[in-house]
Coordinates of C-alpha atoms in Angstrom, one line a residue:
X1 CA -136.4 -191.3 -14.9
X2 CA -136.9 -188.0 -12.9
X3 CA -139.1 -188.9 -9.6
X4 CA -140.7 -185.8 -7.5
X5 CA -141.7 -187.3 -4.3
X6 CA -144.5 -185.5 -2.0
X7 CA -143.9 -184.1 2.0
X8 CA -145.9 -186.6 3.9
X9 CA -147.8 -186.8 7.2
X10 CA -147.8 -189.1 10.2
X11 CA -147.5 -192.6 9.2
X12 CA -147.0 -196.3 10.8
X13 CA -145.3 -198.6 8.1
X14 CA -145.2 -202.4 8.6
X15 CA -143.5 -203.9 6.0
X16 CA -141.7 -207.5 5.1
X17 CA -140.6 -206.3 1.7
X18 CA -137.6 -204.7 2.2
X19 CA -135.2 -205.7 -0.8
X20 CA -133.1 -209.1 0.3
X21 CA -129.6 -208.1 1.4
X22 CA -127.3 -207.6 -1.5
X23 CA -123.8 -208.5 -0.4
X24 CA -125.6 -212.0 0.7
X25 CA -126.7 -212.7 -3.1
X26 CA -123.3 -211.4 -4.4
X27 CA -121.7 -214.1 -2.4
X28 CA -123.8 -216.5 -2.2
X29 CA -123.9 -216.6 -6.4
X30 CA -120.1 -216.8 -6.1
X31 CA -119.7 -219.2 -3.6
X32 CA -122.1 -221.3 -5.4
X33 CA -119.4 -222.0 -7.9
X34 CA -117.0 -223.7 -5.4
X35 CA -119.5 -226.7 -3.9
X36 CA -120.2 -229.7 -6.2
X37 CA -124.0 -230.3 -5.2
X38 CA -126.5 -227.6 -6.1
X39 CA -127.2 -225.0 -3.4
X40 CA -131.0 -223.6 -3.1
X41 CA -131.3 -220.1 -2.4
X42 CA -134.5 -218.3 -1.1
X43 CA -134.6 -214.2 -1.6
X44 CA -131.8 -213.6 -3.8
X45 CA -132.2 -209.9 -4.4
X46 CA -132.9 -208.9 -8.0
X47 CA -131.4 -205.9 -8.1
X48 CA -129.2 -205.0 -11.0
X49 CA -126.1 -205.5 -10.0
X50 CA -127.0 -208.2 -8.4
X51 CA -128.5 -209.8 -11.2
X52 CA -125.2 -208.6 -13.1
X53 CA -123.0 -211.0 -10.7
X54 CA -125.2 -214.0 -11.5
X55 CA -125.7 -213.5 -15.0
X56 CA -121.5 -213.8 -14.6
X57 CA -121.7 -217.1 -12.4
X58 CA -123.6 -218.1 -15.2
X59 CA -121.2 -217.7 -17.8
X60 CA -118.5 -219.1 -16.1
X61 CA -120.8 -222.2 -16.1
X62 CA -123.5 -222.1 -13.3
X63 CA -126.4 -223.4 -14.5
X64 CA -129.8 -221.2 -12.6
X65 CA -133.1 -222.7 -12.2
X66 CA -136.1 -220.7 -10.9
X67 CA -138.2 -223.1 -8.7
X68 CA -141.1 -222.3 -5.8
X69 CA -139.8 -220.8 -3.2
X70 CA -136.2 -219.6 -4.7
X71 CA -133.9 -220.4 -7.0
X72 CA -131.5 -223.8 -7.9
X73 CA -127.7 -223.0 -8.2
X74 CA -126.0 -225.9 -9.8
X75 CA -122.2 -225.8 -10.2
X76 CA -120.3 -227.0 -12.6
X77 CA -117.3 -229.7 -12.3
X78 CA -114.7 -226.8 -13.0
X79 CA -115.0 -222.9 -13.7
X80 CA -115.7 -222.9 -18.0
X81 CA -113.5 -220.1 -19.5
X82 CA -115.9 -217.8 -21.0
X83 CA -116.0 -216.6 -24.8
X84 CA -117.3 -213.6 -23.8
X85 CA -116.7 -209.9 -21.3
X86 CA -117.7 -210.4 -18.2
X87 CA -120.1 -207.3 -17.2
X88 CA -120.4 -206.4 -14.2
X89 CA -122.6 -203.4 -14.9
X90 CA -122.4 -200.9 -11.6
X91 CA -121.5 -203.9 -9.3
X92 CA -117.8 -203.0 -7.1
X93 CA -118.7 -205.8 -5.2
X94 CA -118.7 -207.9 -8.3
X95 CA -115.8 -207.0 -10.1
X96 CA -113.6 -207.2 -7.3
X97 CA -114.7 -210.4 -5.6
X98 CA -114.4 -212.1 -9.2
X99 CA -111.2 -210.9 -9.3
X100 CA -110.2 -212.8 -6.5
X101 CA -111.8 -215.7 -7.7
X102 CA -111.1 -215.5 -11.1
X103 CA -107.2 -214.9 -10.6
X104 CA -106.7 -218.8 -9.3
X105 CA -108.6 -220.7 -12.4
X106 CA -107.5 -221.4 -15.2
X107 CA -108.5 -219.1 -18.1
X108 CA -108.7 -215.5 -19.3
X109 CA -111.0 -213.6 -18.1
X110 CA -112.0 -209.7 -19.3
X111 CA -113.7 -207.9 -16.4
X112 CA -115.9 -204.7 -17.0
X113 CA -118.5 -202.4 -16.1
X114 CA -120.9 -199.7 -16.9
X115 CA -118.9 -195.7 -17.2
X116 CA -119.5 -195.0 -13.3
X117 CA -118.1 -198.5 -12.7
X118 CA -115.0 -198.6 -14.9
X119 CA -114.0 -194.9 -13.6
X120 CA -113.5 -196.4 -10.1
X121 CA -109.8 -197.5 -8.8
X122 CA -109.4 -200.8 -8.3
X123 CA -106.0 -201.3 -7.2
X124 CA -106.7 -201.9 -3.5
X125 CA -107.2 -205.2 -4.8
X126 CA -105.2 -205.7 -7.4
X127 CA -101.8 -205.3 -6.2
X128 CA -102.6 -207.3 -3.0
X129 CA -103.7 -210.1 -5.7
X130 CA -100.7 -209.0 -7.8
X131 CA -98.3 -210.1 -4.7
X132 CA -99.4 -213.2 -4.2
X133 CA -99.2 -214.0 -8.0
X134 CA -102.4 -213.4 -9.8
X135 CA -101.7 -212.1 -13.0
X136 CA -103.8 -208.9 -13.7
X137 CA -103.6 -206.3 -16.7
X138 CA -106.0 -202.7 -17.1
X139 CA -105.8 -199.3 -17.5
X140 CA -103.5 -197.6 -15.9
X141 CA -101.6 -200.4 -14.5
X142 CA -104.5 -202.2 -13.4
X143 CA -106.1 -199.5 -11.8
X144 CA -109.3 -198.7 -14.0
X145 CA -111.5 -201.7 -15.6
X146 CA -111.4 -203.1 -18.4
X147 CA -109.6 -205.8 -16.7
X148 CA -108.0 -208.7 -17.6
X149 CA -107.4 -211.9 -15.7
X150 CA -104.5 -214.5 -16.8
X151 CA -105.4 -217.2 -14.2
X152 CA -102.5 -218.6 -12.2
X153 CA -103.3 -222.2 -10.6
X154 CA -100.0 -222.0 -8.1
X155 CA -101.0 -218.9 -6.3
X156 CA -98.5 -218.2 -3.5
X157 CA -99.2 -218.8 0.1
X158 CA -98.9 -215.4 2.4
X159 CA -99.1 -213.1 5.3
X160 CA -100.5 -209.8 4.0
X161 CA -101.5 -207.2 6.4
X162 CA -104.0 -204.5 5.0
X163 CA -103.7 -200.5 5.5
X164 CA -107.7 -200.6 5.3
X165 CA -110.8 -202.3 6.7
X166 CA -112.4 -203.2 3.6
X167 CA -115.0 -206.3 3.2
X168 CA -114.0 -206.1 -1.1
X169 CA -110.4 -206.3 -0.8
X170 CA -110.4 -209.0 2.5
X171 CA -113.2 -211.2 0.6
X172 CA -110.9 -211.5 -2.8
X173 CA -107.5 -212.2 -0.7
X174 CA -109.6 -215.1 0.7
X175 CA -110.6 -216.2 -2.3
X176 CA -107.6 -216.4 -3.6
X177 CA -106.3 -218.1 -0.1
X178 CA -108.5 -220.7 -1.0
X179 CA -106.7 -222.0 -3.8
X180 CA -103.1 -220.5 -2.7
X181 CA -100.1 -223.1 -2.4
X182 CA -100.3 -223.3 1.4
X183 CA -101.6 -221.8 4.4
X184 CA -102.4 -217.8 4.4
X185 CA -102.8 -214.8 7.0
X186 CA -104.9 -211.9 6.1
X187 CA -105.0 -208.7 9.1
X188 CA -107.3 -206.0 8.5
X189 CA -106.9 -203.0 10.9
X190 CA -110.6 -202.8 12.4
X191 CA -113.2 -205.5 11.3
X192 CA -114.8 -205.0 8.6
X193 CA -118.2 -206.5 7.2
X194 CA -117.2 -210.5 7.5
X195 CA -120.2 -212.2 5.0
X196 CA -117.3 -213.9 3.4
X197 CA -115.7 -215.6 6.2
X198 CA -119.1 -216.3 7.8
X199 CA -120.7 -218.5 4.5
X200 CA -117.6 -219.9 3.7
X201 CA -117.3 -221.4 7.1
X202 CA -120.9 -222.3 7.2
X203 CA -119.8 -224.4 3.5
X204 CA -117.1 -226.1 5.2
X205 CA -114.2 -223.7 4.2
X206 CA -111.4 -223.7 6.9
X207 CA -111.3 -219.8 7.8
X208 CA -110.4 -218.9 11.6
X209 CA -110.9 -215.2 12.8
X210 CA -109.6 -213.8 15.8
X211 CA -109.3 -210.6 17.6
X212 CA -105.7 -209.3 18.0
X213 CA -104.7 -206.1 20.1
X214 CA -106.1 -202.4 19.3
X215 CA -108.9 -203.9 17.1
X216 CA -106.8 -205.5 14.6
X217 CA -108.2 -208.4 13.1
X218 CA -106.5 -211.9 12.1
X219 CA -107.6 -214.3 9.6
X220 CA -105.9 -217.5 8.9
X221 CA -107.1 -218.9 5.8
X222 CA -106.3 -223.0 4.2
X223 CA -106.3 -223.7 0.9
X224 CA -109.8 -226.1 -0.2
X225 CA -108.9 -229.8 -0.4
X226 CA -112.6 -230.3 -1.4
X227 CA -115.3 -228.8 -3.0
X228 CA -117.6 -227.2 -0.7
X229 CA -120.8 -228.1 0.5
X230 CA -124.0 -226.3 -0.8
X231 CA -126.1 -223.1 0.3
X232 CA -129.2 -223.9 2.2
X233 CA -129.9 -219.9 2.6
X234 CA -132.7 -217.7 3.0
X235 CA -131.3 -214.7 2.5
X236 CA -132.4 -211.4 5.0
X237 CA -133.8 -208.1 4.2
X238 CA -130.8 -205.7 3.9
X239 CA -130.2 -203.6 6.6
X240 CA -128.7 -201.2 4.2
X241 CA -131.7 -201.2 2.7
X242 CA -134.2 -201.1 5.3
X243 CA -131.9 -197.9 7.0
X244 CA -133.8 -195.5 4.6
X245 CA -137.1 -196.0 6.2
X246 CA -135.6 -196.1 9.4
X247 CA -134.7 -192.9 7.8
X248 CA -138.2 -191.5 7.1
X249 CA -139.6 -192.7 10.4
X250 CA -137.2 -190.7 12.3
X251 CA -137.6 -187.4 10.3
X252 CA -141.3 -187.6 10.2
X253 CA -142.7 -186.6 13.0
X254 CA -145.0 -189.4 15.1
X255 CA -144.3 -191.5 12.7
X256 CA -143.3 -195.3 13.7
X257 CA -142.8 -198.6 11.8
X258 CA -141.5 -202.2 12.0
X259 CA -138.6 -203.8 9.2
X260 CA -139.2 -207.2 9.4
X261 CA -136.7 -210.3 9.2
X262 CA -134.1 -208.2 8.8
X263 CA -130.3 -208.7 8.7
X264 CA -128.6 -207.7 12.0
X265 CA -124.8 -208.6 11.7
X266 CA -123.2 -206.0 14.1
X267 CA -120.9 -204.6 11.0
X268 CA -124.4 -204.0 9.2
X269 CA -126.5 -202.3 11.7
X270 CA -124.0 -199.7 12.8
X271 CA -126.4 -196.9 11.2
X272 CA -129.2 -197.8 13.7
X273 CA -127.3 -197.5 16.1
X274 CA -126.1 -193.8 15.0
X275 CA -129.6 -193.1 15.4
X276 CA -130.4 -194.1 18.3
X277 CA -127.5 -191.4 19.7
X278 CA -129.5 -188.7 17.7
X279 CA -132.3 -189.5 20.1
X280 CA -134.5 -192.4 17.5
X281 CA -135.8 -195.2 19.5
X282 CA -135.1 -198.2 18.2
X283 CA -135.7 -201.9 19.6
X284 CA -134.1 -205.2 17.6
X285 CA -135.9 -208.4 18.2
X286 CA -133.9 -211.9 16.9
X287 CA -136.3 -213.8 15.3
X288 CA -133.9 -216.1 13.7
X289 CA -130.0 -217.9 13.2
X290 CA -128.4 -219.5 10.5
X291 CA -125.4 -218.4 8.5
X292 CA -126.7 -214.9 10.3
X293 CA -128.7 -213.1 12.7
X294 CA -131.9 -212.0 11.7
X295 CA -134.9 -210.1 13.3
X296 CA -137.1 -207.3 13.2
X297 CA -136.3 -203.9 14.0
X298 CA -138.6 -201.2 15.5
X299 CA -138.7 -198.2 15.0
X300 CA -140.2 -194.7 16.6
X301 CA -139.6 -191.0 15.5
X302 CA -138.2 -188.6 17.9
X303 CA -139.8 -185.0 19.3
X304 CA -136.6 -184.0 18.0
X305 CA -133.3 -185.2 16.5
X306 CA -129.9 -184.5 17.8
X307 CA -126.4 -183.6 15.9
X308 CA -124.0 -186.4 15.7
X309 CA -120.0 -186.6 14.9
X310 CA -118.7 -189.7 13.4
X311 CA -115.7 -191.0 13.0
X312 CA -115.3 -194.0 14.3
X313 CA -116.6 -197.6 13.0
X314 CA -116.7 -195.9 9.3
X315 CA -116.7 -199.4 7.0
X316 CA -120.2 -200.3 9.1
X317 CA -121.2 -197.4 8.4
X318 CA -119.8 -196.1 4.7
X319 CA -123.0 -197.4 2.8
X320 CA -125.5 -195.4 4.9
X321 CA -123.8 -192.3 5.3
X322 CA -125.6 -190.3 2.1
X323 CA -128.8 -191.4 4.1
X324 CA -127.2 -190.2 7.4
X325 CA -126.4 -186.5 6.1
X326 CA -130.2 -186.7 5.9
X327 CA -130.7 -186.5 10.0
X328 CA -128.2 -184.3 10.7
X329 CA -129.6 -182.1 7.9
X330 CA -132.9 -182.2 10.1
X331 CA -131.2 -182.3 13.6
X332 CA -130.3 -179.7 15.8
X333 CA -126.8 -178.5 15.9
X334 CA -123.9 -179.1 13.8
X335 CA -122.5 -182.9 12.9
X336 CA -119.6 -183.9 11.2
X337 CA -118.4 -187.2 9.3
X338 CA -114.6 -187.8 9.7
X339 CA -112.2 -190.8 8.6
X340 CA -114.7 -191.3 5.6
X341 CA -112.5 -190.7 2.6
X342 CA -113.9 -194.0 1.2
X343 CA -117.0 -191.8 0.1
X344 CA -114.9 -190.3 -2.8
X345 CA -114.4 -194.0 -4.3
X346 CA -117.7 -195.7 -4.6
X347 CA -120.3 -195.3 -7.3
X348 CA -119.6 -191.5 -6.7
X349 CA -117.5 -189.0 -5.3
X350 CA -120.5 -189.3 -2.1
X351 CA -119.1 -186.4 0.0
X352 CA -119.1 -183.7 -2.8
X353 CA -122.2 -185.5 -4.3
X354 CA -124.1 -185.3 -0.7
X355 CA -122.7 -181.9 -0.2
X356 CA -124.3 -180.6 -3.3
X357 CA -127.2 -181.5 -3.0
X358 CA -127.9 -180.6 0.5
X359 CA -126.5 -176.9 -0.7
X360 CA -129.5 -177.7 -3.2
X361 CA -132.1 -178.1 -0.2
X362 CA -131.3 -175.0 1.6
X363 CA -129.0 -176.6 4.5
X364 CA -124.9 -175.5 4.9
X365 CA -123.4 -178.1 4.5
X366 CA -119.5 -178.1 3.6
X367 CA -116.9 -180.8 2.7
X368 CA -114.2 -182.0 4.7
X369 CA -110.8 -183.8 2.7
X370 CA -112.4 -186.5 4.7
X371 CA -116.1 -186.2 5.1
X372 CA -118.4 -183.2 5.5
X373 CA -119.8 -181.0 7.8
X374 CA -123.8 -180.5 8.0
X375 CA -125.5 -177.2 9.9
X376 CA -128.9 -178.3 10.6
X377 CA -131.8 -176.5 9.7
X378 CA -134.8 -177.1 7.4
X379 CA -134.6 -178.6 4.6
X380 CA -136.4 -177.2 1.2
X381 CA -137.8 -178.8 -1.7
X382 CA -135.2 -179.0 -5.1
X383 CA -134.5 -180.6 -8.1
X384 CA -131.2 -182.6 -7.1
X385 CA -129.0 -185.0 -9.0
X386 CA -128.4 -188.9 -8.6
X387 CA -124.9 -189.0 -9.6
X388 CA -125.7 -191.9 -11.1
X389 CA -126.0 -193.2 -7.6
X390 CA -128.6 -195.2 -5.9
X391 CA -128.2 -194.1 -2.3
X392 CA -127.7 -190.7 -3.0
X393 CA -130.8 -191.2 -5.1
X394 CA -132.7 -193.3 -2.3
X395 CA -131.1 -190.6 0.2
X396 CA -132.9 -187.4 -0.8
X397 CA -136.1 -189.4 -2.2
X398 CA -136.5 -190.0 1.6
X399 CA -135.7 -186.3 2.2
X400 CA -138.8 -185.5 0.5
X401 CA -141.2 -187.0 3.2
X402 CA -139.7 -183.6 5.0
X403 CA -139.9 -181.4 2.3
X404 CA -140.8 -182.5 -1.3
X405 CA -138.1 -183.4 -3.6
X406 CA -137.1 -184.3 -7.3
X407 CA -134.2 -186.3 -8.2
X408 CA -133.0 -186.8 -11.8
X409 CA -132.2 -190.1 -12.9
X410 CA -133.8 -192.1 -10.1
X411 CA -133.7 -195.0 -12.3
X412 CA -130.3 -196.0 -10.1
X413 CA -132.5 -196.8 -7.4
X414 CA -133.1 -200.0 -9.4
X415 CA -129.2 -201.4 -8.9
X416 CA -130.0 -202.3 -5.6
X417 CA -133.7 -202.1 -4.0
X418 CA -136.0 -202.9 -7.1
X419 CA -139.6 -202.6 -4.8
X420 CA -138.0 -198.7 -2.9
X421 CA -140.5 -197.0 -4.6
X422 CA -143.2 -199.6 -4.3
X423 CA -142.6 -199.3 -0.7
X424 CA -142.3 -195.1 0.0
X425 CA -145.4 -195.1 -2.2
X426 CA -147.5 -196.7 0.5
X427 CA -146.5 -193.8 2.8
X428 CA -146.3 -191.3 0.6
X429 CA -147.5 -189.7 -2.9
X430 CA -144.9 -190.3 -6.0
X431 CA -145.0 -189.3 -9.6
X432 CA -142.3 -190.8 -12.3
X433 CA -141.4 -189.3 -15.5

């Protein structure tokens, strides 16, 4: 699908649509798995790779009911050993959370994904897994999916300390904690997004985080001596989601808007709070508390946004940074992204990708080994590329409330925020091809 999106004017949006939050409905169709009573979820996100996870819990024997109000996750009395691949279509989250899952039941299990998917490295997680016993084969030493699983039942117990803050890799050593051989000990540098250890706990699971000198994490994990209990959830808007009309509020000029019930984890809501240093106002209001913190979020456009450097906090912040480069294209001075190598390993390479198409739009921009480096000026209307990428797609869709814009295969958009378009379309003019 090519979309062209039209420049628009002043605007107040008000909206309780935003998409629900999609690392919420990964885990909470995982974690479904490991209770015995049926868990009742309320705003799983039907997004495709979303969907993909679930269509995967499914196989592995979850049985899904669609009732009012939500939907009916019913376990099974064991994980079934499927007879067929387990696709995880455009889904990172996915394959490597099943991964450490999967590694601790017994079975085979064949893990893949769609061509942007299975180009992705994925030892960060399997070698960790790999030392603690899980047997795992691929392509290039495990590296590139396909992947297979050969579960291992007597996972070892450990203390593994990780070189990176990473929510993908911390969530599958847990889950393989969880059916280790004894007592475990996972450090992560600098907290990353902690979803995992926050519903687990909520289900009963014994997980104990702690704070250790210069920002270094410690989680102490034991192994489950009973199934968990169920999901009651309603799960949040995604603030990952809702950032890209943050995003077009604070680009348009006079324009304002309020995100309702949305997520506000402090490792999610890092990107508001980057614009808020570029000079956006921004006011969060708690509305509610149960496995999270959730509220509304206002939001009210600058006379005038301000360069920014980043290069701290970078895992709350590595989703949103395609929709970041957006600002500090329109801000006034020069702002840099440091410490963000991560960008080169998700759905695409999002540095050169961002880069490219800001070149596109008239702005210099330049890449870093490590980020990028954006001159701020005024952006132009272009044809750019999705990469196969959903927030570079969302990313310079918003850019056209500035400017105008076209983006080729926008159909990405879909793997993660189904109702985007429904939503900039109330705000702005949109034609699909």
């Amino acid at each position: 699908m090519k979309l062209e999106v039209y420049p628009a004017r002043e605007f107040t949006l008000q909206t309780d649509k935003i998409a629900g939050d999609k690392s919420i409905s990964h885990r909470c169709a995982m974690f479904a798995l490991l209770s015995d009573k049926p868990s009742f979820v309320r705003n799983y996100l039907e997004g495709e790779d979303t969907l993909d996870t679930l269509e995967i819990a499914k196989k592995l024997g979850l049985k899904v009911q669609k009732e009012r109000g939500g939907i009916r996750l019913i376990p099974p009395a064991k994980i079934v050993e499927p007879d067929t691949i387990l696709y995880c279509g455009n889904a990172g989250t996915a394959i490597r959370l099943y991964l450490g899952l999967l590694c601790a039941q017994k079975g085979i299990f064949v893990l893949s994904g769609d061509e942007y998917l299975n180009k992705r490295p994925m030892k960060r997680v399997t070698e960790p897994l790999r030392s603690i016993g899980a047997q795992i084969i691929g392509r290039e030493n495990g590296n590139f999916a396909p992947l297979v699983v050969v579960g291992n039942e007597k996972l070892k117990s450990f203390d593994y300390t990780s070189k990176i803050p990473s929510a993908q890799v911390k969530s599958a050593m847990i889950l393989g904690a969880l059916f280790a051989q004894g007592d475990c000990v996972y450090r992560e540098p600098e907290l990353s997004r902690d979803h995992s250890e926050k519903i687990l706990q909520g289900m009963g699971a014994s997980i104990e985080s702690n704070s250790l000198e210069n920002g270094v994490i410690e989680i102490k994990i034991q192994p489950l001596t009973h199934k968990l209990n169920p999901l009651e959830i309603e799960i949040p808007a995604d603030p990952s989601s809702a950032f890209f009309f943050a995003l077009g509020i604070a680009i348009t000029p006079k324009a304002r808007g309020i995100l309702r019930n949305v997520l506000l984890n402090k490792t999610r809501i890092e990107a508001f709070k980057i614009l808020e240093q570029m000079g956006v106002e921004i006011q969060y209001t708690l509305t509610s508390k149960t496995y999270e913190s959730i509220g509304d979020i206002e939001v009210i456009a600058p006379s005038a946004l301000k360069a920014v450097e980043l290069s701290q906090k970078i895992a709350w912040l590595i989703d949103e940074i395609p929709a970041i480069a957006i600002a500090m294209a329109c801000a006034q001075g020069v702002s840099r992204v440091r410490n963000a190598k991560e960008l080169r390993v998700k759905e695409t390479d999002r540095i050169s990708a961002v880069v490219e198409n800001l070149k596109a739009c008239g702005i210099d921009a330049r890449e870093l080994e490590d980020g990028f480096e954006i001159v701020g000026g005024t952006l132009q209307k272009a044809c750019v590329k999705s990469f196969g990428d959903h927030r570079i797609a969302m990313s310079f869709a918003i850019a056209g409330l500035v400017c105008g814009m076209e983006i080729e295969n926008a159909e990405y958009i879909n793997v993660s925020f189904p109702n985007f378009l429904e939503i900039l379309e109330s705000i702005t003019t949109i034609k699909r091809d």
